[in-house]
Amino acid sequence: MSEWDGKEESCSCNCGFDIPVGGKLDYLTLGTPLKVHSGGTGADTTEGARNVFGFFTGKTDAVTISATSQKTVNITFGIEYAAVPNVIVTPQCSSVAGESYGIFFYILNVTETGCSVRLTTNYAGNLSVALQWLAIGNH
C-alpha cells in the first residue's frame, strides 16, 4: 500500500480533508467523540473524559463542627464502581481556626458507591467545613 501524499485529489475517499505533506494540523473538531481504542476518551466534555477513566469529584455541603461537636459526613459518588475506589478528601473551611488549632479528618469506610468521613477539631468556636473529594477507580 502506498503512503498518502497529502493531496485531496489522491485521497480515495474524496473527503475534502487536505493537509500538505509534512503539514501541521492546528486543531480538529470531530462530529463524534474519538473512542478510547483510537486514542481519544469517547467523551465530548472535560468532565465526561475524566469520568471515562474513573475520576469522579465533588464537594459536600458544609457542616458545623467545634471541639464539642464532631460530625460524620457521608459522600455519595453518583456511580457504582466495579471495586472499592481510592478516595482523596480535603476539608474546605469557612475561616482560620488559629495557629495552635486544627481540623482533623479521616475516612471511616469506603464502598463502591460512597464513603464516610469523620471531621473533628480542637477549636472551641464553630467552624463551617465542606469536603472536596476525588474518587478514582474502575466503573
PDB file of C-alpha atoms in Angstrom, residues 1 47 52-53 79 82 104 116-117 138:
ATOM      1  CA  MET A   1       0.000   0.000   0.000  1.00  0.00           C
ATOM      2  CA  GLU A  47     -15.887  16.109  32.849  1.00  0.00           C
ATOM      3  CA  VAL A  52     -14.445   7.620  31.328  1.00  0.00           C
ATOM      4  CA  PHE A  53     -11.219   6.974  33.221  1.00  0.00           C
ATOM      5  CA  ILE A  79     -21.973   5.995  40.242  1.00  0.00           C
ATOM      6  CA  ALA A  82     -16.701  -2.208  39.998  1.00  0.00           C
ATOM      7  CA  PHE A 104      -8.739  16.601  61.808  1.00  0.00           C
ATOM      8  CA  SER A 116     -17.950   8.325  55.287  1.00  0.00           C
ATOM      9  CA  VAL A 117     -15.529  10.904  56.656  1.00  0.00           C
ATOM     10  CA  ASN A 138     -12.921   1.241  37.537  1.00  0.00           C
TER      11      ASN A 138
END
